[in-house]
Short mmCIF file of C-alpha atoms in Angstrom, two decimals:
data_model
loop_
_atom_site.label_atom_id
_atom_site.label_comp_id
_atom_site.label_asym_id
_atom_site.label_seq_id
_atom_site.Cartn_x
_atom_site.Cartn_y
_atom_site.Cartn_z
CA LYS A 22 0.00 0.00 0.00
CA MET A 23 1.43 3.38 -1.00
CA LEU A 24 2.37 5.65 1.93
CA ARG A 25 1.55 9.34 1.96
CA ALA A 26 4.60 11.67 1.61
CA ALA A 27 4.46 12.68 5.29
CA ASP A 28 4.38 9.04 6.39
CA ARG A 29 7.31 8.22 4.11
CA LEU A 30 9.25 11.06 5.70
CA LYS A 31 8.53 9.69 9.17
CA VAL A 32 9.82 6.29 8.13
CA VAL A 33 13.00 7.74 6.65
CA LEU A 34 13.68 9.95 9.67
CA ASN A 35 13.11 7.04 12.03
CA HIS A 36 15.64 5.09 9.96
CA LEU A 37 18.11 7.97 10.25
CA ASP A 38 17.62 7.94 14.02
CA ARG A 39 18.54 4.26 14.21
CA SER A 40 21.34 4.22 11.63
CA HIS A 41 23.18 7.38 12.64
CA GLY A 42 22.29 7.67 16.30
CA ALA A 43 21.13 11.23 15.63
CA VAL A 44 18.47 12.78 17.81
CA VAL A 45 16.14 13.85 15.00
CA SER A 46 12.51 14.63 15.70
CA PHE A 47 10.03 14.55 12.83
CA GLN A 48 9.18 18.23 13.17
CA ARG A 49 12.28 19.54 14.89
CA TYR A 50 13.49 21.74 12.05
CA THR A 51 10.59 22.09 9.63
CA PHE A 52 6.82 22.52 9.52
CA ASP A 53 4.62 20.80 6.96
CA LYS A 54 3.19 23.74 5.01
CA GLY A 55 2.80 21.92 1.73
CA VAL A 56 5.77 23.84 0.30
CA LEU A 57 8.81 21.68 0.99
CA THR A 58 8.91 18.27 -0.64
CA PRO A 59 9.61 15.27 1.61
CA GLU A 60 13.08 15.13 0.05
CA GLN A 61 13.74 18.78 0.92
CA ARG A 62 12.59 18.25 4.50
CA ILE A 63 14.89 15.25 4.84
CA ALA A 64 17.78 17.23 3.33
CA TYR A 65 17.32 20.09 5.81
CA GLU A 66 16.93 17.73 8.76
CA GLU A 67 20.09 15.88 7.80
CA ASN A 68 22.29 18.64 6.32
CA GLY A 69 21.00 21.94 7.73
CA PHE A 70 20.45 23.65 4.37
CA ILE A 71 18.50 23.42 1.13
CA LEU A 72 19.13 25.13 -2.20
CA ILE A 73 16.21 26.51 -4.23
CA ARG A 74 17.05 27.29 -7.84
CA LYS A 75 15.87 30.52 -9.52
CA LEU A 76 13.76 31.62 -6.56
CA VAL A 77 14.34 35.35 -7.07
CA SER A 78 13.75 37.00 -10.46
CA GLU A 79 16.42 38.78 -12.49
CA GLU A 80 14.26 41.92 -12.39
CA ASP A 81 14.28 41.98 -8.59
CA ILE A 82 18.02 41.33 -8.40
CA ASP A 83 18.75 44.10 -10.91
CA ARG A 84 16.64 46.43 -8.78
CA PHE A 85 18.68 45.53 -5.68
CA ARG A 86 21.90 46.07 -7.62
CA LYS A 87 20.81 49.55 -8.78
CA GLU A 88 19.95 50.57 -5.23
CA PHE A 89 23.32 49.28 -4.02
CA GLU A 90 25.03 51.43 -6.66
CA ARG A 91 23.01 54.50 -5.58
CA ILE A 92 24.10 54.00 -1.98
CA CYS A 93 27.73 53.58 -3.01
CA LYS A 94 27.54 56.82 -5.01
CA ARG A 95 26.02 58.52 -1.96
CA GLU A 96 22.92 59.43 -3.91
CA VAL A 97 20.81 58.16 -1.03
CA LYS A 98 21.40 58.07 2.71
CA VAL A 99 19.78 55.24 4.64
CA PRO A 100 19.19 55.64 8.42
CA GLY A 101 20.95 52.97 10.48
CA LEU A 102 22.78 51.48 7.50
CA LEU A 103 26.26 50.12 8.25
CA ILE A 104 28.61 50.44 5.26
CA MET A 105 31.66 48.19 5.55
CA ARG A 106 34.95 48.06 3.67
CA ASP A 107 37.59 45.35 3.40
CA VAL A 108 40.40 45.82 5.92
CA THR A 109 42.97 46.22 3.13
CA ILE A 110 40.84 48.48 0.91
CA ALA A 111 39.99 50.73 3.87
CA LYS A 112 43.64 51.83 4.06
CA TYR A 113 43.36 53.61 0.71
CA GLU A 114 41.22 56.75 0.79
CA PHE A 115 41.19 57.15 -3.00
CA VAL A 116 39.09 54.01 -3.51
CA GLU A 117 35.52 55.21 -4.00
CA GLY A 118 32.08 54.01 -5.00
CA GLU A 119 31.19 50.36 -5.42
CA LYS A 120 34.81 49.24 -5.21
CA ALA A 121 35.15 50.71 -1.71
CA VAL A 122 32.13 48.92 -0.23
CA THR A 123 32.28 45.24 0.67
CA LYS A 124 29.06 44.94 2.64
CA LEU A 125 25.87 46.81 3.46
CA GLN A 126 24.41 45.72 6.76
CA ASP A 127 21.06 46.63 8.36
CA PHE A 128 19.23 47.99 5.33
CA GLN A 129 15.80 47.65 6.96
CA GLU A 130 15.11 51.37 6.37
CA ASP A 131 15.76 51.14 2.62
CA SER A 132 12.47 50.18 0.97
CA ASP A 133 14.08 49.02 -2.30
CA LEU A 134 16.54 46.64 -0.61
CA PHE A 135 14.17 45.57 2.17
CA ARG A 136 11.74 44.44 -0.51
CA TYR A 137 13.94 41.32 -0.71
CA CYS A 138 12.91 40.38 2.84
CA THR A 139 9.21 40.58 1.96
CA LEU A 140 9.20 38.62 -1.32
CA PRO A 141 6.26 36.14 -1.11
CA GLN A 142 8.24 33.34 -2.79
CA ILE A 143 10.89 33.61 -0.05
CA LEU A 144 8.45 33.96 2.85
CA LYS A 145 6.52 30.85 1.84
CA TYR A 146 9.73 28.85 2.36
CA VAL A 147 10.77 30.76 5.49
CA GLU A 148 7.45 29.92 7.14
CA CYS A 149 8.37 26.24 6.88
CA PHE A 150 11.17 26.91 9.41
CA THR A 151 9.88 29.77 11.57
CA GLY A 152 6.14 29.28 11.57
CA PRO A 153 3.59 31.95 10.51
CA ASN A 154 4.85 34.91 12.61
CA ILE A 155 8.01 36.11 10.90
CA MET A 156 10.53 38.79 11.83
CA ALA A 157 13.30 39.98 9.50
CA MET A 158 16.16 40.38 11.99
CA HIS A 159 19.41 40.81 10.07
CA THR A 160 19.91 42.13 6.54
CA MET A 161 23.03 42.17 4.37
CA LEU A 162 24.14 42.83 0.83
CA ILE A 163 27.60 41.34 0.38
CA ASN A 164 29.94 42.71 -2.29
CA LYS A 165 32.90 40.35 -1.93
CA PRO A 166 35.90 42.16 -3.46
CA PRO A 167 38.71 40.70 -5.57
CA ASP A 168 41.35 39.56 -3.11
CA THR A 169 44.27 41.98 -2.76
CA GLY A 170 46.71 39.14 -2.12
CA LYS A 171 46.25 39.28 1.65
CA LYS A 172 43.44 36.67 1.61
CA THR A 173 41.15 39.09 3.48
CA SER A 174 38.27 38.51 1.07
CA ARG A 175 37.57 35.10 2.62
CA HIS A 176 35.16 34.70 5.52
CA PRO A 177 36.18 32.37 8.36
CA MET A 178 34.06 29.33 9.12
CA HIS A 179 31.41 30.38 11.62
CA GLN A 180 27.90 29.83 12.98
CA ASP A 181 25.48 32.72 12.60
CA LEU A 182 23.89 32.02 15.99
CA HIS A 183 27.07 33.45 17.54
CA TYR A 184 25.75 36.91 16.63
CA PHE A 185 22.16 36.42 17.83
CA PRO A 186 20.93 36.88 21.43
CA PHE A 187 17.62 35.17 20.71
CA ARG A 188 16.37 31.61 20.74
CA PRO A 189 15.31 28.94 19.95
CA ALA A 190 17.85 28.36 17.19
CA ASP A 191 15.54 25.98 15.30
CA ARG A 192 13.08 28.83 14.63
CA ILE A 193 15.75 30.98 12.92
CA VAL A 194 16.70 30.63 9.25
CA CYS A 195 18.84 32.52 6.75
CA SER A 196 17.86 33.19 3.15
CA TRP A 197 20.96 33.91 1.00
CA THR A 198 20.48 34.74 -2.68
CA ALA A 199 23.18 34.92 -5.36
CA MET A 200 23.00 38.19 -7.32
CA GLU A 201 25.20 36.72 -10.06
CA LYS A 202 26.94 33.43 -10.79
CA VAL A 203 28.73 32.30 -7.64
CA HIS A 204 31.47 29.67 -7.89
CA ARG A 205 34.63 28.52 -6.15
CA GLY A 206 36.70 31.05 -8.07
CA ASN A 207 34.85 34.08 -6.73
CA GLY A 208 34.32 32.74 -3.22
CA CYS A 209 31.08 30.77 -3.00
CA LEU A 210 29.66 29.65 0.33
CA VAL A 211 31.23 26.57 1.90
CA VAL A 212 29.14 24.56 4.37
CA LEU A 213 29.74 21.63 6.70
CA PRO A 214 26.63 19.45 6.22
CA GLY A 215 25.10 18.21 9.45
CA SER A 216 27.04 20.61 11.68
CA HIS A 217 23.71 22.19 12.74
CA HIS A 218 23.16 19.12 14.92
CA GLY A 219 25.94 20.37 17.21
CA THR A 220 26.01 23.20 19.74
CA LEU A 221 27.14 26.80 19.47
CA GLN A 222 30.94 26.83 19.44
CA GLU A 223 33.39 29.42 20.78
CA HIS A 224 34.19 32.13 18.20
CA ASP A 225 36.91 34.75 17.93
CA TYR A 226 39.05 36.51 15.31
CA PRO A 227 41.22 34.01 13.44
CA GLU A 228 44.94 34.69 13.50
CA TRP A 229 45.38 35.48 9.81
CA GLU A 230 48.56 37.13 8.63
CA GLY A 231 46.83 39.52 6.21
CA GLY A 232 44.33 40.75 8.80
CA VAL A 233 40.64 40.06 9.38
CA ASN A 234 37.62 42.19 8.62
CA LYS A 235 35.64 43.73 11.47
CA MET A 236 33.28 41.26 13.19
CA TYR A 237 34.44 38.36 11.02
CA HIS A 238 34.65 35.94 13.93
CA GLY A 239 35.41 32.29 13.27
CA VAL A 240 34.78 28.99 15.04
CA ARG A 241 37.71 28.20 17.34
CA ASN A 242 37.56 24.45 16.87
CA TYR A 243 35.83 22.34 14.27
CA GLY A 244 36.73 19.09 12.57
CA PRO A 245 39.05 19.99 9.66
CA ASN A 246 38.25 16.61 8.10
CA HIS A 247 34.48 17.19 8.18
CA PRO A 248 33.03 16.85 4.64
CA ARG A 249 32.52 20.21 2.92
CA VAL A 250 30.11 21.30 0.23
CA HIS A 251 30.83 24.27 -2.04
CA LEU A 252 27.54 25.91 -2.98
CA GLU A 253 27.95 27.02 -6.57
CA MET A 254 24.89 29.04 -7.57
CA GLU A 255 23.38 30.91 -10.48
CA LYS A 256 21.80 34.36 -10.33
CA GLY A 257 18.56 34.11 -8.34
CA ASP A 258 19.40 30.79 -6.66
CA THR A 259 18.70 30.88 -2.92
CA VAL A 260 20.05 28.78 -0.08
CA LEU A 261 18.16 28.50 3.21
CA PHE A 262 20.20 27.37 6.19
CA HIS A 263 20.13 26.83 9.96
CA PRO A 264 21.97 29.30 12.26
CA LEU A 265 24.13 26.53 13.76
CA LEU A 266 25.36 25.35 10.36
CA ILE A 267 29.12 25.96 10.17
CA HIS A 268 29.86 27.85 6.98
CA GLY A 269 32.18 30.43 5.44
CA SER A 270 33.49 31.49 2.05
CA GLY A 271 36.77 31.38 0.21
CA MET A 272 38.80 34.10 -1.47
CA ASN A 273 37.52 35.93 -4.51
CA GLN A 274 40.24 35.09 -7.02
CA THR A 275 38.56 36.88 -9.92
CA GLU A 276 38.80 40.51 -11.00
CA GLY A 277 35.11 41.22 -10.36
CA PHE A 278 33.03 41.66 -7.23
CA ARG A 279 30.77 38.80 -6.06
CA LYS A 280 27.36 39.99 -4.87
CA ALA A 281 24.71 38.31 -2.73
CA ILE A 282 21.78 39.54 -0.65
CA SER A 283 20.53 37.90 2.52
CA CYS A 284 18.16 38.11 5.44
CA HIS A 285 18.02 36.22 8.71
CA TYR A 286 14.47 35.53 9.79
CA ALA A 287 13.18 34.46 13.20
CA SER A 288 9.80 33.52 14.56
CA SER A 289 8.33 36.44 16.48
CA ASP A 290 7.65 33.83 19.17
CA CYS A 291 11.40 33.71 19.84
CA TYR A 292 12.77 35.30 23.02
CA TYR A 293 15.90 37.21 23.97
CA ILE A 294 18.58 35.73 26.22
CA ASP A 295 21.34 37.24 28.36
CA VAL A 296 24.70 36.33 26.80
CA LYS A 297 26.83 37.60 29.68
CA GLY A 298 29.25 34.92 30.79
CA THR A 299 28.72 32.89 27.60
CA THR A 300 30.81 32.40 24.46
CA GLN A 301 28.79 35.24 22.88
CA GLU A 302 29.98 37.89 25.33
CA ASN A 303 32.84 38.97 23.03
CA ILE A 304 30.56 39.82 20.10
CA SER A 305 28.07 41.45 22.46
CA ASN A 306 30.75 43.85 23.73
CA GLU A 307 31.93 44.56 20.19
CA VAL A 308 28.42 45.37 18.95
CA LYS A 309 27.75 47.68 21.90
CA GLU A 310 31.04 49.52 21.28
CA LEU A 311 30.12 49.96 17.62
CA ALA A 312 26.63 51.22 18.52
CA ALA A 313 28.13 53.76 20.93
CA LYS A 314 30.58 54.98 18.29
CA LYS A 315 28.21 55.08 15.31
CA TYR A 316 24.93 56.11 16.92
CA GLY A 317 26.06 57.76 20.15
CA VAL A 318 24.02 55.40 22.34
CA ASP A 319 25.06 55.00 25.97
CA ASP A 320 25.90 51.77 27.77
CA THR A 321 22.34 51.36 29.03
CA VAL A 322 21.47 50.02 25.56
CA SER A 323 21.93 46.26 25.70
CA PHE A 324 23.00 43.79 23.03
CA GLN A 325 19.40 42.61 22.92
CA ASP A 326 18.17 46.20 22.42
CA THR A 327 20.35 46.60 19.31
CA TRP A 328 18.55 43.64 17.76
CA ALA A 329 15.06 44.67 18.85
CA LEU A 330 15.58 48.04 17.14
CA ARG A 331 16.53 46.40 13.84
CA GLY A 332 13.88 43.69 13.71
CA ARG A 333 10.90 44.19 11.40
CA LEU A 334 7.70 42.16 11.23
CA VAL A 335 7.20 40.82 7.69
CA GLN A 336 4.36 38.35 8.24
CA GLY A 337 1.80 37.54 10.93
CA ASN A 338 1.88 39.06 14.41
CA ARG A 339 4.73 40.41 16.55
CA THR A 340 4.12 38.24 19.59
CA SER A 341 7.34 38.31 21.62
CA MET A 342 10.30 39.69 19.66
#
């Protein structure tokens, strides 16, 4: 007798429990919204990420690119936007425009860029991980520069949960969309499949000879022999991944910039935690120092406050966050 898809998934996950000794619950990581196939649910349960081809249209991506260029040319000023430059490029004042900017962070006040976070075709997938009440918590447009020879264009292997003072981790997901062809040559994402089954590891700046970009913390210890997957993607392809998944990116060895846009979503049912005395205390102190310097806030503003100010409801009700 033919089993329904959901029943087949239960059987497979029960088999995974027995064969790998993994503590995998049927609905630990995903909800059955009729969007993810059984195979996609299994892949996320087992690996911590899924790749959706051509999820975002070329028209939308071109619109994001044009707004990025306007910001780089200083034609528009966005409140709260953090504009970042590579540690080696930042030493040269004559570098201007798009070539000077390696990342835009916190673009929630820019309606053209924030449109990415509200795209229905993305939210229908996000709901499978967060549930119906969805907050857009962290926004980035990454413009990975050609490496200067110092290897600073790479991003150390890390877990995104290191930066987040909210839980539970299983109700957080990142959507990361390639704005052009992304491959090993220009520094595609590298992931360690299954690493989301572990715990949050200690992070700090890696000791790299060429220097490290601001807030590019890396995992202190992870298995160097753990299997890796290089996520080569076409324009519009989107990867959704768990905040405990260990990932990073290699050097951009081409002459062009490699662009991607991303948003971290969380269920509005999530709650804030105190990270004092934990492995996250170092990033908490760094963020508060940056907030004091950039926005003039005093030390009564907590790490949690900096996130609450940036979060935006994109679907459902704002229940807790």
